[in-house]
Tab-separated table of C-alpha atoms and ligand atoms in Angstrom:
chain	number	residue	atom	x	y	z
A	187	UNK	CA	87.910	62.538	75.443
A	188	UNK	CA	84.737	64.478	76.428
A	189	UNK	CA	84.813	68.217	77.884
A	190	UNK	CA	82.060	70.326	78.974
A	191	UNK	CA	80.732	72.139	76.174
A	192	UNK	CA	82.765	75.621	76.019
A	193	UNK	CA	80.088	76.792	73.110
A	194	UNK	CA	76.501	78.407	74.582
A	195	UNK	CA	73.902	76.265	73.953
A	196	UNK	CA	72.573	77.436	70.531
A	197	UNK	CA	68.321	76.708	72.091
A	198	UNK	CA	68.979	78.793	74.973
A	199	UNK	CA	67.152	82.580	74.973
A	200	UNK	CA	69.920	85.333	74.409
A	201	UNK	CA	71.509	86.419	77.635
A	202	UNK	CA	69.975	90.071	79.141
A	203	UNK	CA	72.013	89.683	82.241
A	204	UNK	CA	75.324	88.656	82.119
A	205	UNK	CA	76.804	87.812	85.460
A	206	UNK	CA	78.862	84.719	84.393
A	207	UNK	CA	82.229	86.065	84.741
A	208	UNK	CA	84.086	89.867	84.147
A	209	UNK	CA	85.579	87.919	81.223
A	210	UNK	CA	82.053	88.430	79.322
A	211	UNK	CA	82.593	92.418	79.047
A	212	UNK	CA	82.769	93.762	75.150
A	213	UNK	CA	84.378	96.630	74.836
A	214	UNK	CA	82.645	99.938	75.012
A	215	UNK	CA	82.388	102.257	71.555
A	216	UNK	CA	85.023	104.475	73.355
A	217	UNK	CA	87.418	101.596	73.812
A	218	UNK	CA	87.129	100.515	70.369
A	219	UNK	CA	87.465	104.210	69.039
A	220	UNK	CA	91.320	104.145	71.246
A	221	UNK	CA	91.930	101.014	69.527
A	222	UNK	CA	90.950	102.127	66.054
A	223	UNK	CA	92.910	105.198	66.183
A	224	UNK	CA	96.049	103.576	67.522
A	225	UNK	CA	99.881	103.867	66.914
A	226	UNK	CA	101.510	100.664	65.981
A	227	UNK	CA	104.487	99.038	65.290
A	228	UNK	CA	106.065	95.646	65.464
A	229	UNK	CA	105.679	93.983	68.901
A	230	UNK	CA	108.340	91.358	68.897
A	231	UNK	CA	111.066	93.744	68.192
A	232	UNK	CA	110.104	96.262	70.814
A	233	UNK	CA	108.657	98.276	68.237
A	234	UNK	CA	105.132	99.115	69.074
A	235	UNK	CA	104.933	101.974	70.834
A	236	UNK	CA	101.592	101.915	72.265
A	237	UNK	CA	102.496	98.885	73.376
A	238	UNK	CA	105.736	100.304	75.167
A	239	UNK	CA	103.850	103.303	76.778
A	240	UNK	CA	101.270	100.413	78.458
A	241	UNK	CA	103.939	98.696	79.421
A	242	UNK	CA	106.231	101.992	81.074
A	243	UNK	CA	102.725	102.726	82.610
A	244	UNK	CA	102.094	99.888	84.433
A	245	UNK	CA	105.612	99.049	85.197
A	246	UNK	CA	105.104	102.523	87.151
A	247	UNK	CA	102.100	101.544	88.841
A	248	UNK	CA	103.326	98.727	90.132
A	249	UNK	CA	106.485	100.054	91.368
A	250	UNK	CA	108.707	97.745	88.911
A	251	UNK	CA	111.601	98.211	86.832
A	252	UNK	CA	110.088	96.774	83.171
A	253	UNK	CA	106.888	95.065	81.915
A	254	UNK	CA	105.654	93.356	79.313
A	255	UNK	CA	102.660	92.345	77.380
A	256	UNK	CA	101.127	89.031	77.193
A	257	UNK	CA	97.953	87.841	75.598
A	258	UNK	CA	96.745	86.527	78.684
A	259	UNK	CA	96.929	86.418	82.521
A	260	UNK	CA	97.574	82.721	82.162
A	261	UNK	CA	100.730	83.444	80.278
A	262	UNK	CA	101.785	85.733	82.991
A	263	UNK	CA	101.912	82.722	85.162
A	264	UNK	CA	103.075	80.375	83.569
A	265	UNK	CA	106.206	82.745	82.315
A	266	UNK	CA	106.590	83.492	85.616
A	267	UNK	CA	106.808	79.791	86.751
A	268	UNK	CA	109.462	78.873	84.167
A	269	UNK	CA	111.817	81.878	85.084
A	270	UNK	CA	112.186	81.084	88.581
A	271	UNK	CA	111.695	77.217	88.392
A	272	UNK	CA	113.467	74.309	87.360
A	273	UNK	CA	111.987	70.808	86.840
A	274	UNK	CA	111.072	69.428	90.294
A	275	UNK	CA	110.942	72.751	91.920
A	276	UNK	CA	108.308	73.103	94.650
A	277	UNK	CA	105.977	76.545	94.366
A	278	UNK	CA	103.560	77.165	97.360
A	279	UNK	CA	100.001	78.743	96.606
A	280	UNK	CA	96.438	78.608	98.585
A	281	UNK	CA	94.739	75.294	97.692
A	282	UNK	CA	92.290	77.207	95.217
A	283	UNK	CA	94.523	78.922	93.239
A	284	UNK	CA	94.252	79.916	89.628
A	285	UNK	CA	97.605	77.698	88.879
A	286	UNK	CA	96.391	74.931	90.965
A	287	UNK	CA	93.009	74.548	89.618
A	288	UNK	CA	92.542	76.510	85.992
A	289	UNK	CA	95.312	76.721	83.865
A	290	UNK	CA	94.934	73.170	82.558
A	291	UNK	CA	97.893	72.157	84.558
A	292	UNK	CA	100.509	74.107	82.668
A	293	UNK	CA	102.690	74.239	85.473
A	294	UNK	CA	103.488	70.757	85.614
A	295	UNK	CA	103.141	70.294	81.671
A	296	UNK	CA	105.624	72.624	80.414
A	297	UNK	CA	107.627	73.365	83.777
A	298	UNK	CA	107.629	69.745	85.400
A	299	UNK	CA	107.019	72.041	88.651
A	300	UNK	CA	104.598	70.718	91.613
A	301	UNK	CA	102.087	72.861	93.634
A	302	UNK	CA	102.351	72.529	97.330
A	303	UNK	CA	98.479	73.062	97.763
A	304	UNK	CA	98.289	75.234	100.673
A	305	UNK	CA	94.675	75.566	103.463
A	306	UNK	CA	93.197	78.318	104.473
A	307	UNK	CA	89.594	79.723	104.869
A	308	UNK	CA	88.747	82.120	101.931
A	309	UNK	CA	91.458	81.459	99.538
A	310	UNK	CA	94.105	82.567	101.470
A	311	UNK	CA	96.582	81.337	103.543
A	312	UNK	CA	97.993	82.954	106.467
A	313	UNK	CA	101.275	84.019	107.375
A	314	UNK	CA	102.072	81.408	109.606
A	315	UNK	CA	100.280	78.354	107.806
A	316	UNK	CA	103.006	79.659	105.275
A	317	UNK	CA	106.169	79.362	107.514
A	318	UNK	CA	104.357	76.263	108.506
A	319	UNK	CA	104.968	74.942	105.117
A	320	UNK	CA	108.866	75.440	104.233
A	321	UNK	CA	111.328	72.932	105.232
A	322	UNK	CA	115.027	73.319	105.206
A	323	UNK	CA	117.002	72.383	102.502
A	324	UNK	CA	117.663	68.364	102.429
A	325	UNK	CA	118.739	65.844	99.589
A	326	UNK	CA	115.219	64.315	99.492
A	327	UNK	CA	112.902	67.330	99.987
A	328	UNK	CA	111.667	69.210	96.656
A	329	UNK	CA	113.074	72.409	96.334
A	330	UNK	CA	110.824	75.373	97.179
A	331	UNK	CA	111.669	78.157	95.180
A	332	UNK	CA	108.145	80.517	94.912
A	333	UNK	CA	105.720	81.379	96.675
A	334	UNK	CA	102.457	82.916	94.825
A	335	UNK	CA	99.038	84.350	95.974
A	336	UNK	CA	96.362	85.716	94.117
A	337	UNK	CA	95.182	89.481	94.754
A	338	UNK	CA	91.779	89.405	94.915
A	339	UNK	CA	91.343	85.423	95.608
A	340	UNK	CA	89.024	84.240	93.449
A	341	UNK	CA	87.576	80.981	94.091
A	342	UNK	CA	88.228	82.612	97.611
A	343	UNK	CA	85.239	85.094	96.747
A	344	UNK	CA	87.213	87.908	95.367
A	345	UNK	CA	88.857	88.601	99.293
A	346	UNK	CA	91.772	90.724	99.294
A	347	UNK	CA	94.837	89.973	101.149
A	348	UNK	CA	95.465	92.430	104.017
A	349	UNK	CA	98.740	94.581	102.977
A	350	UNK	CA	99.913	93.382	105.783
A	351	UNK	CA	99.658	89.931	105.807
A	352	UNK	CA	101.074	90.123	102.050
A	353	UNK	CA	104.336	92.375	103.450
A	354	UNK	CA	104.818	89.377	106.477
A	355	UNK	CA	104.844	86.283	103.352
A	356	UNK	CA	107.758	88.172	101.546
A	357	UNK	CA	109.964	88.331	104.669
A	358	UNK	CA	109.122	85.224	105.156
A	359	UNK	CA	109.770	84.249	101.520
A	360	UNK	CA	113.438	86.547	101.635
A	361	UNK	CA	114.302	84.769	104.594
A	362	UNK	CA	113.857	80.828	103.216
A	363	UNK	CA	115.143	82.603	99.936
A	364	UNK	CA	111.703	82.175	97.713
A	365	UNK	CA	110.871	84.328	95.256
A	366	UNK	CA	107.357	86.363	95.359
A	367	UNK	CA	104.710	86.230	92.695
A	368	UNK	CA	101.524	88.181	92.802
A	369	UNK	CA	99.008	86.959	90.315
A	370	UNK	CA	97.060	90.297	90.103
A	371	UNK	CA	94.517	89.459	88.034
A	372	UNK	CA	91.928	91.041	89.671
A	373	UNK	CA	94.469	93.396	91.572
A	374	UNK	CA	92.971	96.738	90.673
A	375	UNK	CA	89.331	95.604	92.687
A	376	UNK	CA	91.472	94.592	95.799
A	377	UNK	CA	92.803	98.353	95.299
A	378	UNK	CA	89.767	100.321	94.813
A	379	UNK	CA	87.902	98.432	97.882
A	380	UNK	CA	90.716	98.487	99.982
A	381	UNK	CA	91.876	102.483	99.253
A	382	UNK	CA	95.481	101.258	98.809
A	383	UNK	CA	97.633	101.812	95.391
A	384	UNK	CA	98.603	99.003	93.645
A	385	UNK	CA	102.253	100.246	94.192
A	386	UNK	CA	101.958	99.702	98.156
A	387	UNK	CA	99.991	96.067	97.044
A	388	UNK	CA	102.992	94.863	95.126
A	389	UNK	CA	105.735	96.322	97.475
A	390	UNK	CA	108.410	93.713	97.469
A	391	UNK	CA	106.658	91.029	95.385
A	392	UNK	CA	109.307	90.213	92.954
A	393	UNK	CA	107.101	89.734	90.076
A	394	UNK	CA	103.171	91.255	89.971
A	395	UNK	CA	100.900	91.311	86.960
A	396	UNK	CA	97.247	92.468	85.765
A	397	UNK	CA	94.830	91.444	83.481
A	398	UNK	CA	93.056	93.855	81.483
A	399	UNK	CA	90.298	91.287	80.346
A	400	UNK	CA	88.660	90.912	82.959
A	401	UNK	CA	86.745	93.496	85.285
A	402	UNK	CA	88.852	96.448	83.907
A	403	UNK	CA	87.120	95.458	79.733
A	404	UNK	CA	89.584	95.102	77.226
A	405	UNK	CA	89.630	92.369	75.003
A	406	UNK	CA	92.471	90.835	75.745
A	407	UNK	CA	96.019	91.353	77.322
A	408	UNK	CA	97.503	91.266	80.917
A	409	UNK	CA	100.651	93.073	81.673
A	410	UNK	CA	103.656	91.138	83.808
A	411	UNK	CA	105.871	93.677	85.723
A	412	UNK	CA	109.135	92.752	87.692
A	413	UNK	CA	112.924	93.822	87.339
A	414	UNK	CA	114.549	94.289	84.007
A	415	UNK	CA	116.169	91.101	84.225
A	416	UNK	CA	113.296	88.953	85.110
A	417	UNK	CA	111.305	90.776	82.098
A	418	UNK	CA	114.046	90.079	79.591
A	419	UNK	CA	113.938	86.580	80.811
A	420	UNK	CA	109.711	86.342	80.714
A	421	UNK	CA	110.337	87.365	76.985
A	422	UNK	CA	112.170	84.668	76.754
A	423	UNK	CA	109.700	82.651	77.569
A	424	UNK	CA	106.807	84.629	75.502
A	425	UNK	CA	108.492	84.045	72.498
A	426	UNK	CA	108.593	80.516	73.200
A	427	UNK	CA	105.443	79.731	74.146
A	428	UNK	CA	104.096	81.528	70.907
A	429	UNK	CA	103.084	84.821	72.724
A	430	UNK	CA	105.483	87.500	71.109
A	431	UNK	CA	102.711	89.586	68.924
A	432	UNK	CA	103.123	91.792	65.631
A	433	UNK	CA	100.789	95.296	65.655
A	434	UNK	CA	99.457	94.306	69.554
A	435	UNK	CA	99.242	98.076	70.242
A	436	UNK	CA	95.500	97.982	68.990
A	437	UNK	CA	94.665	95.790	71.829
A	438	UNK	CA	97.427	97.568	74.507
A	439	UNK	CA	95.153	100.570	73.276
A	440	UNK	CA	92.310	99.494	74.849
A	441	UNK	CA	94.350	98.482	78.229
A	442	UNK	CA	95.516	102.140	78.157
A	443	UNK	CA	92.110	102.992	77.436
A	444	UNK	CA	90.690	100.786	80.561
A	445	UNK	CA	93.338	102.076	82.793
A	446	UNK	CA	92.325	106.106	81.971
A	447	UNK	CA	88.727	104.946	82.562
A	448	UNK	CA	87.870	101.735	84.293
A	449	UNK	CA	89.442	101.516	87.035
A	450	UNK	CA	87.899	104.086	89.407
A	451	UNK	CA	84.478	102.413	88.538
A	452	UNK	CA	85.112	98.818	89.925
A	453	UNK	CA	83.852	100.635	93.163
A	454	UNK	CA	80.051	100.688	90.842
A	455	UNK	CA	80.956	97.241	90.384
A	456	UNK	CA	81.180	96.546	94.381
A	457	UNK	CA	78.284	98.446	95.227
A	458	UNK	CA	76.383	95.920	92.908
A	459	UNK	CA	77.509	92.836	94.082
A	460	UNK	CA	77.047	94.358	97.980
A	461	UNK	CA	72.902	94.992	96.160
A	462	UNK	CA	72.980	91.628	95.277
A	463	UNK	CA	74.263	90.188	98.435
A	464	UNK	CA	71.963	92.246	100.408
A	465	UNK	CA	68.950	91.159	98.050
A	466	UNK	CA	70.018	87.616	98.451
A	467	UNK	CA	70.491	87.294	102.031
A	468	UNK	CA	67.198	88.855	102.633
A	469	UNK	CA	65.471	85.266	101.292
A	470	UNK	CA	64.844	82.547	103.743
A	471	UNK	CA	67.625	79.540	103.269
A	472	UNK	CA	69.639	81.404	100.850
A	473	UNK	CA	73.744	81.471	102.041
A	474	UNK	CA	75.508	84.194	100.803
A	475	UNK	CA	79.462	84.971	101.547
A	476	UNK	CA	79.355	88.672	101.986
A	477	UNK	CA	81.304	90.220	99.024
A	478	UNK	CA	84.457	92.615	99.221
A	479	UNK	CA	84.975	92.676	95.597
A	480	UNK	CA	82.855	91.906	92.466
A	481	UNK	CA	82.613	88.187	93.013
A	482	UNK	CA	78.832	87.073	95.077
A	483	UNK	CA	78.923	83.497	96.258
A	484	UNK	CA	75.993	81.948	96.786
A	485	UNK	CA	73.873	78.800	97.846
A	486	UNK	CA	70.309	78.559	97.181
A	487	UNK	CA	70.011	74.744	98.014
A	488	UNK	CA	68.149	75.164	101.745
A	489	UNK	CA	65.901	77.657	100.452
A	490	UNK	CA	64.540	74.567	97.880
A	491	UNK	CA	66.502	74.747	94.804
A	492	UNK	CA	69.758	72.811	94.145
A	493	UNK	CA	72.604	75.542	92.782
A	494	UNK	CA	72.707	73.572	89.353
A	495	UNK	CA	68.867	74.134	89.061
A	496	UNK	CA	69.233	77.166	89.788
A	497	UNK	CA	72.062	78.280	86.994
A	498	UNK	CA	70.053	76.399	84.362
A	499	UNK	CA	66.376	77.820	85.523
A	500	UNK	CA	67.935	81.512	85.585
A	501	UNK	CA	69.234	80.879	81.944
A	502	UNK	CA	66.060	79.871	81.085
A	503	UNK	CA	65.267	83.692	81.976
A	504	UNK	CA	68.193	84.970	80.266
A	505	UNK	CA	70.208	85.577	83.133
A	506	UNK	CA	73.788	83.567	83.107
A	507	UNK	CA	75.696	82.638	86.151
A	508	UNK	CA	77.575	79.673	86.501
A	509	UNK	CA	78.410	77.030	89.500
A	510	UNK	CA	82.533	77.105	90.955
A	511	UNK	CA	83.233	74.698	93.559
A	512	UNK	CA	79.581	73.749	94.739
A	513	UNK	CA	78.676	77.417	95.011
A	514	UNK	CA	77.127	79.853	92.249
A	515	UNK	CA	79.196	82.565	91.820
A	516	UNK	CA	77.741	86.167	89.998
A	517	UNK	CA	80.295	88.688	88.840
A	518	UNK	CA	79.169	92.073	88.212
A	519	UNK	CA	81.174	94.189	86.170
A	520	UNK	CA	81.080	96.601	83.511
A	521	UNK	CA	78.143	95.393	81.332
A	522	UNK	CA	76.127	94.507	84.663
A	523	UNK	CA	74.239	97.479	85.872
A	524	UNK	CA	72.017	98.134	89.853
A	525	UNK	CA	68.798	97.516	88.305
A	526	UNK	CA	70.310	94.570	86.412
A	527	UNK	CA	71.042	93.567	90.063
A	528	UNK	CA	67.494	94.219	91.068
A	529	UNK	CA	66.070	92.307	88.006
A	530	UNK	CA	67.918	89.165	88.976
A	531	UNK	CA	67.326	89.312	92.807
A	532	UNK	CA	63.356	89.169	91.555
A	533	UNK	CA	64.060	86.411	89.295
A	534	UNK	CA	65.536	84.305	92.216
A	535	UNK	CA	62.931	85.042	94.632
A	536	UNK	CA	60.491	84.034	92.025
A	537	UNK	CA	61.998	80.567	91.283
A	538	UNK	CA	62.713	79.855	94.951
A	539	UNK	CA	58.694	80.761	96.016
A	540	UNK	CA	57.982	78.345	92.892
A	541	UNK	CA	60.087	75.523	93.793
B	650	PLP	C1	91.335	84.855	85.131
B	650	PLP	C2	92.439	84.558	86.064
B	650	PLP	C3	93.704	84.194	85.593
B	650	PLP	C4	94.012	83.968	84.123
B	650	PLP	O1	93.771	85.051	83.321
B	650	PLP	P1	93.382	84.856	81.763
B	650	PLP	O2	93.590	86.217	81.218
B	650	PLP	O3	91.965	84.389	81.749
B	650	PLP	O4	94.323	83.857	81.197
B	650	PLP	C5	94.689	83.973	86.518
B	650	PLP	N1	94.461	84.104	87.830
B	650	PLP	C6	93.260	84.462	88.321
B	650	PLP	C7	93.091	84.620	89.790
B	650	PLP	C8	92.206	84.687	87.456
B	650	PLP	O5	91.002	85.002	87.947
């Protein structure tokens, strides 16, 4: 079997401007400095106590009873998934999400769980598309037991969910008795473009998490919050899947860190990717979804130069981006700066009036 190269290519010129993905950030000298300096203990026996105080703290933020620390958002779903599902269970997400399309189809794998793909424009679905979907309870229909949506939506563009339209899906989930799972990985840039906490976000979703490796810079880590119950049973599950850590407070150090000082600057990140959209939808032919987030989709195509082209002419320049679903898609973040933005806008221009 064959897969796409994960490695760089080793000919390629070193990358200036990294716009591939909020994955890509290292962590800043003050990051590192929290995780050199912190207190640690053993993990899997509750023992860490940096650890524990990330965990307290976000349990807080997100209005839940417990948390717990995983080495990855992935994890967080897919712990989730095989609390609240048995084999054959039925779990209804938009069409483009995260579990549908990127987690290598764990959900079916390990859970034996199917994904009723749901439609709707920007990678979310609607309230009613959503009612639209359930069925009563019958001998021959699968049983749907979850319903999970992805604040912001990525393949979606980074869009946020309206508070709203999120509180209408859990009454709607209460009343066909489904549970509620937020996958939050990008939950914190839905909150800081949207002025709402992540508290009022997660209201009522029975299980919410966040990852800290993306926009918000650590290393590693996402944090799964929910009732005490559910969290003793998502252990369960951690220490099965091979996820229960030792000394894992020198990376819930640097979550701390990101949560004491990243946060409030995903609105820098915003105002980039607004620059770039701006920038880009100023050239003839170029598409451009507006951004609300950090995510810019783009089409060059009809101003002359097919997407693909375009991704490996930019590299050329030392500028990475990458194609999703026949768009490019740029992520700013923390190691992206405005005249990083400004730099790259030039560089398209320039290949477009070349082409
Ligand atoms: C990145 C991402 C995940 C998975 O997080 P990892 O930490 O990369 O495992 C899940 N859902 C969404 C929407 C994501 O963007």
């Amino acid at each position: 079997m064959h897969y796409t190269p994960a490695r760089p290519d080793p000919n390629a010129p070193p990358v200036r401007i990294n716009l591939l993905s909020d994955t890509q950030t290292r962590p800043t000298p003050a990051m590192r400095e929290a995780m050199a300096r912190a207190e640690v203990g053993d993990e899997q026996v509750g023992d860490d106590p940096t650890v524990n105080l990330l965990c307290d703290r976000v349990a807080d933020l997100l209005g839940k009873e417990a948390a717990v620390f995983m080495p990855s958002g992935t994890m967080c779903n897919v712990a989730a998934t095989l609390v609240y599902c048995r084999p054959g269970d039925e779990i209804l997400a938009h069409a483009t999400a995260h579990i549908i399309a990127r987690e290598g189809g764990a959900h079916a794998a390990l859970g034996g769980f199917q994904i009723m793909p749901l439609p709707g424009d920007d990678g979310q679905f609607t309230p009613a598309t959503f009612r639209a979907a359930l069925h009563p309870r019958t001998r021959y229909q699968p049983p749907q037991v979850l319903v999970s949506v992805e604040q912001t939506a990525n393949i979606g563009g980074g869009t946020i969910w309206k508070k709203a339209d999120l509180d209408e899906i859990v009454t709607i989930a209460r009343d066909h008795g489904l549970a509620t799972h937020m996958d939050g990985a990008r939950l914190f840039n839905a909150t800081v473009a949207s002025n709402t906490s992540a508290r009022a976000m997660a209201t009522g979703w029975d299980s919410a998490w966040i990852d800290f490796s993306k926009g918000l810079g650590a290393p590693i880590g996402g944090v799964i919050a929910g009732t005490r119950a559910f969290i003793d049973d998502v252990w369960r599950w951690k220490q099965r899947l091979g996820g229960s850590m030792r000394q894992s407070g020198v990376c819930a150090a640097a979550c701390i860190h990101a949560l004491d000082h990243h946060v409030d600057r995903l609105a820098d990140d915003h105002a980039n990717a607004r620059a770039l959209a701006r920038g880009l939808s100023q050239i003839n032919g170029v598409e451009v979804q507006s951004p609300e987030t950090n995510l810019v989709f783009f089409k060059p195509d009809s101003a002359g130069v097919p997407g693909d082209k375009m991704v490996a002419q930019l590299r050329k320049r030392g500028i990475m981006l990458a194609m999703m679903d026949g768009r490019i898609r740029a992520c700013t973040h923390l190691d992206v700066s405005a005249d990083m933005i400004e730099e790259a806008i030039g560089h398209i221009r320039d290949i477009l009036r070349a082409a």
